[in-house]
Short mmCIF file of N, CA, C and O in Angstrom, two decimals:
data_model
loop_
_atom_site.label_atom_id
_atom_site.label_comp_id
_atom_site.label_asym_id
_atom_site.label_seq_id
_atom_site.Cartn_x
_atom_site.Cartn_y
_atom_site.Cartn_z
N MET A 240 0.85 -1.17 0.00
CA MET A 240 0.00 0.00 0.00
C MET A 240 0.90 1.23 0.00
O MET A 240 1.89 1.29 0.73
N ASN A 241 0.55 2.21 -0.81
CA ASN A 241 1.29 3.47 -0.89
C ASN A 241 0.37 4.63 -0.56
O ASN A 241 -0.80 4.63 -0.94
N LEU A 242 0.92 5.61 0.13
CA LEU A 242 0.18 6.81 0.52
C LEU A 242 0.94 8.02 -0.01
O LEU A 242 2.13 8.15 0.21
N ILE A 243 0.22 8.89 -0.73
CA ILE A 243 0.80 10.14 -1.21
C ILE A 243 -0.08 11.28 -0.72
O ILE A 243 -1.28 11.31 -1.01
N ILE A 244 0.50 12.21 0.00
CA ILE A 244 -0.23 13.41 0.40
C ILE A 244 0.15 14.49 -0.60
O ILE A 244 1.26 15.00 -0.58
N HIS A 245 -0.76 14.76 -1.52
CA HIS A 245 -0.50 15.73 -2.58
C HIS A 245 -0.46 17.16 -2.04
O HIS A 245 0.26 18.00 -2.54
N ARG A 246 -1.30 17.39 -1.03
CA ARG A 246 -1.37 18.73 -0.47
C ARG A 246 -1.97 18.63 0.92
O ARG A 246 -2.85 17.82 1.17
N GLY A 247 -1.48 19.48 1.82
CA GLY A 247 -2.04 19.51 3.17
C GLY A 247 -1.02 19.22 4.25
O GLY A 247 -1.37 19.24 5.43
N THR A 248 0.23 18.94 3.89
CA THR A 248 1.23 18.66 4.92
C THR A 248 1.90 19.92 5.44
O THR A 248 2.37 19.95 6.57
N HIS A 249 1.95 20.96 4.62
CA HIS A 249 2.64 22.20 5.02
C HIS A 249 1.68 23.38 5.08
O HIS A 249 2.10 24.53 4.98
N GLN A 250 0.41 23.10 5.23
CA GLN A 250 -0.60 24.15 5.26
C GLN A 250 -1.85 23.59 5.90
O GLN A 250 -2.01 22.38 6.01
N ILE A 251 -2.72 24.47 6.29
CA ILE A 251 -4.04 24.05 6.75
C ILE A 251 -4.97 24.22 5.56
O ILE A 251 -5.04 25.29 4.95
N GLY A 252 -5.65 23.17 5.21
CA GLY A 252 -6.60 23.23 4.10
C GLY A 252 -6.03 22.69 2.81
O GLY A 252 -4.84 22.45 2.67
N GLY A 253 -6.92 22.50 1.86
CA GLY A 253 -6.53 21.99 0.56
C GLY A 253 -6.12 20.53 0.60
O GLY A 253 -5.25 20.09 -0.14
N CYS A 254 -6.76 19.75 1.44
CA CYS A 254 -6.38 18.36 1.66
C CYS A 254 -6.60 17.51 0.41
O CYS A 254 -7.68 17.54 -0.18
N VAL A 255 -5.57 16.75 0.04
CA VAL A 255 -5.65 15.81 -1.07
C VAL A 255 -4.73 14.63 -0.73
O VAL A 255 -3.51 14.79 -0.68
N THR A 256 -5.32 13.46 -0.49
CA THR A 256 -4.54 12.28 -0.12
C THR A 256 -4.89 11.13 -1.06
O THR A 256 -6.06 10.84 -1.28
N GLU A 257 -3.86 10.48 -1.59
CA GLU A 257 -4.01 9.36 -2.52
C GLU A 257 -3.53 8.08 -1.84
O GLU A 257 -2.48 8.06 -1.20
N ILE A 258 -4.30 7.02 -2.01
CA ILE A 258 -3.92 5.70 -1.49
C ILE A 258 -3.99 4.73 -2.66
O ILE A 258 -5.00 4.67 -3.36
N THR A 259 -2.91 3.98 -2.85
CA THR A 259 -2.90 2.96 -3.89
C THR A 259 -2.48 1.63 -3.28
O THR A 259 -1.70 1.57 -2.34
N SER A 260 -3.03 0.57 -3.84
CA SER A 260 -2.67 -0.79 -3.46
C SER A 260 -2.92 -1.66 -4.68
O SER A 260 -4.06 -1.74 -5.15
N GLY A 261 -1.87 -2.27 -5.18
CA GLY A 261 -2.02 -3.05 -6.41
C GLY A 261 -2.50 -2.13 -7.53
O GLY A 261 -1.92 -1.07 -7.76
N ASP A 262 -3.58 -2.52 -8.18
CA ASP A 262 -4.14 -1.71 -9.26
C ASP A 262 -5.23 -0.76 -8.79
O ASP A 262 -5.89 -0.11 -9.60
N THR A 263 -5.45 -0.67 -7.48
CA THR A 263 -6.53 0.16 -6.93
C THR A 263 -5.98 1.51 -6.50
O THR A 263 -4.94 1.60 -5.85
N ARG A 264 -6.70 2.56 -6.86
CA ARG A 264 -6.29 3.94 -6.54
C ARG A 264 -7.51 4.71 -6.04
O ARG A 264 -8.51 4.81 -6.75
N ILE A 265 -7.42 5.22 -4.81
CA ILE A 265 -8.51 6.04 -4.27
C ILE A 265 -7.94 7.34 -3.72
O ILE A 265 -6.73 7.46 -3.50
N PHE A 266 -8.82 8.29 -3.48
CA PHE A 266 -8.44 9.57 -2.86
C PHE A 266 -9.34 9.83 -1.68
O PHE A 266 -10.52 9.48 -1.68
N ILE A 267 -8.76 10.46 -0.67
CA ILE A 267 -9.51 10.96 0.47
C ILE A 267 -9.44 12.48 0.38
O ILE A 267 -8.36 13.05 0.49
N ASP A 268 -10.54 13.11 0.10
CA ASP A 268 -10.67 14.56 -0.03
C ASP A 268 -9.88 15.11 -1.22
O ASP A 268 -8.77 14.67 -1.51
N ILE A 269 -10.50 16.05 -1.89
CA ILE A 269 -9.84 16.85 -2.92
C ILE A 269 -10.36 18.26 -2.68
O ILE A 269 -11.40 18.67 -3.20
N GLY A 270 -9.65 18.99 -1.82
CA GLY A 270 -10.12 20.28 -1.36
C GLY A 270 -9.41 21.47 -1.96
O GLY A 270 -8.35 21.36 -2.56
N SER A 271 -10.01 22.62 -1.77
CA SER A 271 -9.44 23.90 -2.21
C SER A 271 -8.54 24.45 -1.12
O SER A 271 -8.76 24.21 0.06
N GLU A 272 -7.55 25.21 -1.54
CA GLU A 272 -6.71 25.90 -0.57
C GLU A 272 -7.54 26.99 0.10
O GLU A 272 -8.44 27.57 -0.50
N LEU A 273 -7.22 27.27 1.34
CA LEU A 273 -7.92 28.33 2.07
C LEU A 273 -7.47 29.70 1.56
O LEU A 273 -6.34 29.85 1.08
N PRO A 274 -8.34 30.71 1.67
CA PRO A 274 -7.95 32.07 1.27
C PRO A 274 -6.79 32.57 2.12
O PRO A 274 -6.63 32.17 3.28
N GLY A 275 -6.01 33.47 1.55
CA GLY A 275 -4.92 34.10 2.29
C GLY A 275 -5.45 35.14 3.25
O GLY A 275 -6.67 35.34 3.38
N GLU A 276 -4.55 35.84 3.93
CA GLU A 276 -4.94 36.87 4.88
C GLU A 276 -5.74 37.98 4.23
O GLU A 276 -6.53 38.66 4.88
N ASP A 277 -5.55 38.16 2.91
CA ASP A 277 -6.29 39.19 2.17
C ASP A 277 -7.69 38.74 1.78
O ASP A 277 -8.44 39.49 1.18
N GLY A 278 -8.04 37.48 2.12
CA GLY A 278 -9.36 36.96 1.80
C GLY A 278 -9.49 36.41 0.39
O GLY A 278 -10.55 35.95 -0.01
N VAL A 279 -8.41 36.43 -0.36
CA VAL A 279 -8.43 35.96 -1.75
C VAL A 279 -7.98 34.50 -1.80
O VAL A 279 -6.94 34.14 -1.25
N SER A 280 -8.79 33.68 -2.46
CA SER A 280 -8.43 32.27 -2.63
C SER A 280 -7.43 32.14 -3.76
O SER A 280 -7.59 32.76 -4.81
N PRO A 281 -6.40 31.33 -3.58
CA PRO A 281 -5.43 31.14 -4.65
C PRO A 281 -6.07 30.46 -5.87
O PRO A 281 -7.01 29.67 -5.72
N THR A 282 -5.56 30.77 -7.04
CA THR A 282 -6.02 30.10 -8.25
C THR A 282 -5.57 28.65 -8.19
O THR A 282 -4.42 28.37 -7.87
N GLU A 283 -6.48 27.74 -8.49
CA GLU A 283 -6.16 26.32 -8.42
C GLU A 283 -5.22 25.94 -9.56
O GLU A 283 -5.52 26.17 -10.72
N THR A 284 -4.09 25.39 -9.22
CA THR A 284 -3.10 24.98 -10.22
C THR A 284 -2.78 23.49 -10.15
O THR A 284 -2.12 22.97 -11.04
N MET A 285 -3.22 22.81 -9.10
CA MET A 285 -2.88 21.40 -8.96
C MET A 285 -3.70 20.54 -9.92
O MET A 285 -4.91 20.68 -10.01
N THR A 286 -3.01 19.69 -10.64
CA THR A 286 -3.67 18.72 -11.50
C THR A 286 -3.22 17.33 -11.08
O THR A 286 -2.10 17.14 -10.62
N ILE A 287 -4.11 16.39 -11.23
CA ILE A 287 -3.82 15.00 -10.87
C ILE A 287 -4.19 14.14 -12.08
O ILE A 287 -5.38 13.99 -12.39
N PRO A 288 -3.18 13.61 -12.78
CA PRO A 288 -3.49 12.76 -13.93
C PRO A 288 -4.42 11.61 -13.54
O PRO A 288 -4.22 10.96 -12.52
N GLY A 289 -5.44 11.41 -14.36
CA GLY A 289 -6.40 10.35 -14.10
C GLY A 289 -7.50 10.71 -13.13
O GLY A 289 -8.43 9.93 -12.92
N VAL A 290 -7.41 11.91 -12.53
CA VAL A 290 -8.45 12.35 -11.59
C VAL A 290 -9.02 13.70 -12.02
O VAL A 290 -10.23 13.86 -12.12
N THR A 291 -8.17 14.68 -12.29
CA THR A 291 -8.64 15.99 -12.71
C THR A 291 -8.32 16.28 -14.18
O THR A 291 -8.77 17.27 -14.72
N GLU A 292 -7.52 15.40 -14.81
CA GLU A 292 -7.18 15.58 -16.22
C GLU A 292 -6.88 14.22 -16.85
O GLU A 292 -6.54 13.27 -16.16
N GLY A 293 -7.02 14.17 -18.17
CA GLY A 293 -6.73 12.94 -18.90
C GLY A 293 -7.86 11.94 -18.81
O GLY A 293 -9.01 12.29 -18.58
N ASP A 294 -7.52 10.68 -19.00
CA ASP A 294 -8.50 9.61 -18.90
C ASP A 294 -8.66 9.20 -17.44
O ASP A 294 -7.66 9.11 -16.71
N PRO A 295 -9.90 8.94 -16.99
CA PRO A 295 -10.12 8.56 -15.60
C PRO A 295 -9.34 7.30 -15.22
O PRO A 295 -9.42 6.29 -15.91
N ARG A 296 -8.55 7.40 -14.15
CA ARG A 296 -7.81 6.26 -13.59
C ARG A 296 -7.87 6.36 -12.07
O ARG A 296 -6.88 6.61 -11.41
N CYS A 297 -9.06 6.21 -11.55
CA CYS A 297 -9.28 6.33 -10.10
C CYS A 297 -10.51 5.51 -9.76
O CYS A 297 -11.52 5.60 -10.46
N ASP A 298 -10.41 4.73 -8.70
CA ASP A 298 -11.52 3.86 -8.32
C ASP A 298 -12.55 4.53 -7.41
O ASP A 298 -13.63 3.99 -7.21
N GLY A 299 -12.20 5.69 -6.86
CA GLY A 299 -13.16 6.41 -6.04
C GLY A 299 -12.51 7.54 -5.27
O GLY A 299 -11.32 7.50 -4.96
N VAL A 300 -13.33 8.56 -4.97
CA VAL A 300 -12.91 9.68 -4.14
C VAL A 300 -13.87 9.73 -2.96
O VAL A 300 -15.09 9.79 -3.14
N PHE A 301 -13.31 9.68 -1.75
CA PHE A 301 -14.09 9.74 -0.52
C PHE A 301 -13.95 11.14 0.07
O PHE A 301 -12.83 11.64 0.21
N PHE A 302 -15.07 11.75 0.41
CA PHE A 302 -15.04 13.06 1.06
C PHE A 302 -15.40 12.90 2.53
O PHE A 302 -16.41 12.28 2.86
N THR A 303 -14.56 13.48 3.39
CA THR A 303 -14.77 13.34 4.82
C THR A 303 -15.86 14.27 5.34
O THR A 303 -16.59 13.92 6.26
N HIS A 304 -15.95 15.47 4.78
CA HIS A 304 -16.99 16.42 5.16
C HIS A 304 -17.02 17.56 4.13
O HIS A 304 -16.21 17.59 3.21
N THR A 305 -17.97 18.48 4.30
CA THR A 305 -18.24 19.46 3.24
C THR A 305 -17.55 20.81 3.40
O THR A 305 -17.93 21.77 2.74
N HIS A 306 -16.54 20.91 4.22
CA HIS A 306 -15.77 22.16 4.24
C HIS A 306 -14.99 22.26 2.94
O HIS A 306 -14.45 21.27 2.43
N GLY A 307 -14.91 23.46 2.40
CA GLY A 307 -14.27 23.68 1.10
C GLY A 307 -12.85 23.19 1.01
O GLY A 307 -12.39 22.80 -0.07
N ASP A 308 -12.12 23.19 2.13
CA ASP A 308 -10.73 22.73 2.07
C ASP A 308 -10.64 21.20 1.99
O ASP A 308 -9.55 20.65 1.88
N HIS A 309 -11.80 20.53 1.98
CA HIS A 309 -11.84 19.07 1.82
C HIS A 309 -12.61 18.65 0.57
O HIS A 309 -12.32 17.61 -0.01
N ILE A 310 -13.60 19.46 0.16
CA ILE A 310 -14.46 19.08 -0.96
C ILE A 310 -14.46 20.12 -2.09
O ILE A 310 -15.08 19.93 -3.12
N GLY A 311 -13.72 21.18 -1.92
CA GLY A 311 -13.79 22.33 -2.83
C GLY A 311 -13.42 22.10 -4.27
O GLY A 311 -13.74 22.90 -5.14
N GLN A 312 -12.74 21.00 -4.57
CA GLN A 312 -12.36 20.72 -5.95
C GLN A 312 -13.19 19.59 -6.55
O GLN A 312 -12.83 19.02 -7.59
N LEU A 313 -14.34 19.29 -5.94
CA LEU A 313 -15.21 18.22 -6.43
C LEU A 313 -15.55 18.40 -7.90
O LEU A 313 -15.54 17.43 -8.66
N ASP A 314 -15.78 19.63 -8.34
CA ASP A 314 -16.19 19.85 -9.72
C ASP A 314 -15.07 19.60 -10.73
O ASP A 314 -15.31 19.54 -11.93
N ARG A 315 -13.85 19.40 -10.27
CA ARG A 315 -12.72 19.12 -11.17
C ARG A 315 -12.50 17.62 -11.37
O ARG A 315 -11.69 17.21 -12.20
N ILE A 316 -13.20 16.79 -10.60
CA ILE A 316 -13.05 15.34 -10.74
C ILE A 316 -13.66 14.91 -12.07
O ILE A 316 -14.76 15.32 -12.41
N LEU A 317 -12.94 14.08 -12.80
CA LEU A 317 -13.40 13.63 -14.11
C LEU A 317 -14.70 12.83 -13.99
O LEU A 317 -14.88 12.07 -13.02
N PRO A 318 -15.60 12.99 -14.96
CA PRO A 318 -16.83 12.19 -14.96
C PRO A 318 -16.49 10.70 -14.99
O PRO A 318 -15.50 10.28 -15.59
N GLY A 319 -17.32 9.92 -14.32
CA GLY A 319 -17.13 8.48 -14.30
C GLY A 319 -16.35 7.98 -13.10
O GLY A 319 -16.29 6.77 -12.87
N ILE A 320 -15.73 8.89 -12.34
CA ILE A 320 -15.03 8.48 -11.13
C ILE A 320 -16.03 8.49 -9.98
O ILE A 320 -16.64 9.53 -9.71
N PRO A 321 -16.24 7.36 -9.31
CA PRO A 321 -17.22 7.32 -8.22
C PRO A 321 -16.83 8.24 -7.05
O PRO A 321 -15.66 8.33 -6.68
N ILE A 322 -17.83 8.89 -6.50
CA ILE A 322 -17.66 9.80 -5.37
C ILE A 322 -18.46 9.23 -4.20
O ILE A 322 -19.59 8.76 -4.38
N TYR A 323 -17.87 9.29 -3.00
CA TYR A 323 -18.49 8.76 -1.79
C TYR A 323 -18.50 9.83 -0.71
O TYR A 323 -17.51 10.54 -0.53
N MET A 324 -19.62 9.93 0.02
CA MET A 324 -19.72 10.85 1.15
C MET A 324 -20.85 10.41 2.06
O MET A 324 -21.69 9.59 1.66
N GLY A 325 -20.88 10.95 3.26
CA GLY A 325 -21.96 10.64 4.17
C GLY A 325 -23.28 11.17 3.64
O GLY A 325 -23.32 12.15 2.89
N PRO A 326 -24.40 10.55 3.99
CA PRO A 326 -25.69 10.96 3.46
C PRO A 326 -26.09 12.39 3.83
O PRO A 326 -26.65 13.12 3.01
N THR A 327 -25.80 12.80 5.05
CA THR A 327 -26.14 14.17 5.45
C THR A 327 -25.26 15.17 4.72
O THR A 327 -25.74 16.22 4.27
N ALA A 328 -23.98 14.86 4.57
CA ALA A 328 -23.08 15.73 3.83
C ALA A 328 -23.55 15.90 2.39
O ALA A 328 -23.57 17.01 1.85
N LYS A 329 -23.96 14.81 1.78
CA LYS A 329 -24.46 14.87 0.40
C LYS A 329 -25.67 15.78 0.30
O LYS A 329 -25.74 16.65 -0.57
N GLU A 330 -26.62 15.59 1.19
CA GLU A 330 -27.84 16.39 1.19
C GLU A 330 -27.55 17.87 1.41
O GLU A 330 -28.05 18.74 0.69
N LEU A 331 -26.71 18.17 2.39
CA LEU A 331 -26.39 19.57 2.70
C LEU A 331 -25.61 20.25 1.58
O LEU A 331 -25.89 21.40 1.22
N TYR A 332 -24.62 19.54 1.01
CA TYR A 332 -23.81 20.16 -0.04
C TYR A 332 -24.61 20.35 -1.32
O TYR A 332 -24.44 21.33 -2.02
N LEU A 333 -25.52 19.42 -1.61
CA LEU A 333 -26.39 19.57 -2.76
C LEU A 333 -27.30 20.78 -2.58
O LEU A 333 -27.44 21.62 -3.48
N LEU A 334 -27.89 20.92 -1.40
CA LEU A 334 -28.75 22.06 -1.09
C LEU A 334 -27.96 23.37 -1.21
O LEU A 334 -28.42 24.34 -1.82
N GLN A 335 -26.77 23.39 -0.63
CA GLN A 335 -25.93 24.59 -0.69
C GLN A 335 -25.61 24.98 -2.12
O GLN A 335 -25.71 26.15 -2.50
N ASN A 336 -25.25 24.02 -2.95
CA ASN A 336 -24.90 24.33 -4.34
C ASN A 336 -26.10 24.78 -5.15
O ASN A 336 -25.98 25.66 -6.00
N ARG A 337 -27.26 24.23 -4.87
CA ARG A 337 -28.48 24.69 -5.57
C ARG A 337 -28.80 26.13 -5.18
O ARG A 337 -29.14 26.95 -6.03
N ARG A 338 -28.67 26.44 -3.89
CA ARG A 338 -28.96 27.81 -3.42
C ARG A 338 -27.96 28.80 -4.00
O ARG A 338 -28.33 29.89 -4.42
N LEU A 339 -26.68 28.44 -3.99
CA LEU A 339 -25.66 29.33 -4.55
C LEU A 339 -25.89 29.55 -6.04
O LEU A 339 -25.72 30.68 -6.53
N ALA A 340 -26.27 28.51 -6.74
CA ALA A 340 -26.52 28.65 -8.18
C ALA A 340 -27.67 29.64 -8.43
O ALA A 340 -27.60 30.48 -9.33
N ARG A 341 -28.74 29.55 -7.63
CA ARG A 341 -29.87 30.47 -7.79
C ARG A 341 -29.51 31.88 -7.35
O ARG A 341 -29.81 32.85 -8.03
N ALA A 342 -28.86 32.00 -6.19
CA ALA A 342 -28.59 33.32 -5.62
C ALA A 342 -27.57 34.10 -6.45
O ALA A 342 -27.68 35.32 -6.56
N ARG A 343 -26.62 33.41 -7.01
CA ARG A 343 -25.55 34.09 -7.75
C ARG A 343 -25.68 33.92 -9.25
O ARG A 343 -24.82 34.37 -10.00
N SER A 344 -26.73 33.23 -9.69
CA SER A 344 -26.92 32.96 -11.11
C SER A 344 -25.66 32.36 -11.73
O SER A 344 -25.21 32.79 -12.79
N ILE A 345 -25.08 31.39 -11.04
CA ILE A 345 -23.90 30.73 -11.57
C ILE A 345 -24.26 29.31 -11.97
O ILE A 345 -25.24 28.73 -11.50
N ASP A 346 -23.46 28.75 -12.86
CA ASP A 346 -23.71 27.40 -13.33
C ASP A 346 -22.94 26.41 -12.45
O ASP A 346 -21.74 26.24 -12.61
N ASN A 347 -23.63 25.80 -11.52
CA ASN A 347 -23.05 24.76 -10.66
C ASN A 347 -23.48 23.39 -11.16
O ASN A 347 -23.46 22.42 -10.41
N GLY A 348 -23.85 23.32 -12.44
CA GLY A 348 -24.41 22.09 -12.99
C GLY A 348 -23.52 20.88 -12.82
O GLY A 348 -23.99 19.81 -12.44
N LYS A 349 -22.22 21.01 -13.08
CA LYS A 349 -21.31 19.87 -12.98
C LYS A 349 -21.24 19.37 -11.54
O LYS A 349 -21.26 18.16 -11.29
N THR A 350 -21.16 20.28 -10.58
CA THR A 350 -21.10 19.89 -9.17
C THR A 350 -22.41 19.24 -8.75
O THR A 350 -22.40 18.21 -8.06
N ILE A 351 -23.53 19.80 -9.16
CA ILE A 351 -24.83 19.25 -8.78
C ILE A 351 -25.02 17.85 -9.36
O ILE A 351 -25.48 16.94 -8.67
N VAL A 352 -24.62 17.64 -10.61
CA VAL A 352 -24.73 16.30 -11.21
C VAL A 352 -23.85 15.32 -10.45
O VAL A 352 -24.28 14.21 -10.12
N ALA A 353 -22.61 15.71 -10.14
CA ALA A 353 -21.70 14.83 -9.40
C ALA A 353 -22.29 14.47 -8.03
O ALA A 353 -22.20 13.32 -7.59
N LEU A 354 -22.89 15.45 -7.37
CA LEU A 354 -23.49 15.19 -6.05
C LEU A 354 -24.68 14.25 -6.15
O LEU A 354 -24.84 13.35 -5.33
N LYS A 355 -25.51 14.44 -7.16
CA LYS A 355 -26.68 13.56 -7.32
C LYS A 355 -26.24 12.12 -7.54
O LYS A 355 -26.90 11.19 -7.10
N GLU A 356 -25.11 11.93 -8.23
CA GLU A 356 -24.62 10.59 -8.54
C GLU A 356 -23.75 10.01 -7.43
O GLU A 356 -23.39 8.83 -7.48
N ALA A 357 -23.41 10.80 -6.41
CA ALA A 357 -22.51 10.34 -5.35
C ALA A 357 -23.12 9.20 -4.55
O ALA A 357 -24.33 9.18 -4.27
N TYR A 358 -22.28 8.27 -4.19
CA TYR A 358 -22.67 7.18 -3.30
C TYR A 358 -22.56 7.66 -1.86
O TYR A 358 -21.74 8.52 -1.55
N THR A 359 -23.39 7.11 -1.00
CA THR A 359 -23.28 7.47 0.41
C THR A 359 -22.75 6.27 1.19
O THR A 359 -22.92 5.13 0.78
N TYR A 360 -22.09 6.59 2.29
CA TYR A 360 -21.58 5.54 3.15
C TYR A 360 -22.18 5.67 4.53
O TYR A 360 -22.73 6.70 4.89
N GLU A 361 -22.08 4.58 5.29
CA GLU A 361 -22.59 4.55 6.65
C GLU A 361 -21.45 4.22 7.61
O GLU A 361 -20.52 3.49 7.25
N ALA A 362 -21.55 4.73 8.81
CA ALA A 362 -20.52 4.48 9.82
C ALA A 362 -20.35 2.99 10.05
O ALA A 362 -21.33 2.25 10.15
N ALA A 363 -19.09 2.58 10.10
CA ALA A 363 -18.69 1.21 10.43
C ALA A 363 -19.08 0.16 9.39
O ALA A 363 -18.93 -1.03 9.63
N LYS A 364 -19.57 0.60 8.22
CA LYS A 364 -19.90 -0.34 7.15
C LYS A 364 -18.84 -0.24 6.06
O LYS A 364 -18.78 0.76 5.33
N PRO A 365 -17.97 -1.25 5.97
CA PRO A 365 -16.85 -1.21 5.03
C PRO A 365 -17.30 -1.13 3.57
O PRO A 365 -18.32 -1.68 3.18
N ILE A 366 -16.50 -0.43 2.79
CA ILE A 366 -16.67 -0.32 1.34
C ILE A 366 -15.38 -0.83 0.72
O ILE A 366 -14.30 -0.32 1.03
N THR A 367 -15.48 -1.85 -0.13
CA THR A 367 -14.29 -2.39 -0.77
C THR A 367 -14.27 -1.98 -2.23
O THR A 367 -15.23 -2.20 -2.97
N LEU A 368 -13.17 -1.36 -2.61
CA LEU A 368 -12.91 -1.00 -4.00
C LEU A 368 -11.61 -1.70 -4.38
O LEU A 368 -10.54 -1.35 -3.85
N GLY A 369 -11.68 -2.69 -5.24
CA GLY A 369 -10.48 -3.44 -5.60
C GLY A 369 -9.84 -4.04 -4.37
O GLY A 369 -10.47 -4.76 -3.61
N SER A 370 -8.56 -3.69 -4.16
CA SER A 370 -7.82 -4.26 -3.03
C SER A 370 -7.78 -3.34 -1.80
O SER A 370 -7.01 -3.57 -0.88
N ILE A 371 -8.62 -2.30 -1.80
CA ILE A 371 -8.67 -1.37 -0.66
C ILE A 371 -10.05 -1.42 -0.03
O ILE A 371 -11.06 -1.32 -0.73
N THR A 372 -10.09 -1.55 1.28
CA THR A 372 -11.35 -1.48 2.02
C THR A 372 -11.31 -0.24 2.91
O THR A 372 -10.36 -0.03 3.65
N VAL A 373 -12.35 0.58 2.78
CA VAL A 373 -12.49 1.79 3.59
C VAL A 373 -13.62 1.56 4.57
O VAL A 373 -14.71 1.15 4.17
N THR A 374 -13.36 1.80 5.85
CA THR A 374 -14.40 1.70 6.86
C THR A 374 -14.63 3.10 7.43
O THR A 374 -13.82 3.60 8.21
N PRO A 375 -15.72 3.77 7.01
CA PRO A 375 -15.99 5.12 7.51
C PRO A 375 -16.30 5.13 8.99
O PRO A 375 -16.98 4.24 9.51
N LEU A 376 -15.78 6.12 9.67
CA LEU A 376 -16.08 6.34 11.08
C LEU A 376 -16.55 7.78 11.23
O LEU A 376 -15.91 8.69 10.72
N PHE A 377 -17.68 7.98 11.87
CA PHE A 377 -18.16 9.33 12.09
C PHE A 377 -17.59 9.86 13.40
O PHE A 377 -17.75 9.23 14.44
N ILE A 378 -16.92 10.99 13.30
CA ILE A 378 -16.32 11.62 14.47
C ILE A 378 -16.56 13.12 14.43
O ILE A 378 -16.90 13.68 13.38
N ASP A 379 -16.37 13.77 15.54
CA ASP A 379 -16.47 15.22 15.63
C ASP A 379 -15.28 15.83 14.91
O ASP A 379 -14.14 15.42 15.13
N HIS A 380 -15.52 16.80 14.05
CA HIS A 380 -14.46 17.45 13.27
C HIS A 380 -13.36 18.00 14.17
O HIS A 380 -12.18 17.90 13.86
N SER A 381 -13.73 18.60 15.27
CA SER A 381 -12.73 19.23 16.13
C SER A 381 -11.98 18.20 16.95
O SER A 381 -11.00 18.48 17.56
#
């Protein structure tokens, strides 16, 4: 099993963690970087072959919760890559994106479609993708 932390070791936010085992490749969170002291969010420059560009080569992306620094790059995930999140997180993030789309007249269509297609997980119920088994645990963020 190999673990790559693409982002999040030298900063708070923007979490992106890759786990591979054999031919199986999953990600835990694909988040946006937090805004700087000036309140401006950095332009996203990180690309991940097979996840955000090129042909899909990822067995699934698991989101831990709906803070932007964990889920903020959801709309950059290539179509066809399965997305997993808790049922309440899915419901809340879908509602938030629909409201933002109406309030700001922005096109959140790609994010909304991805959320509608997202799989949900339950605490302590393992999910096996290839040679990796993920067992979600619900805990307090803090």
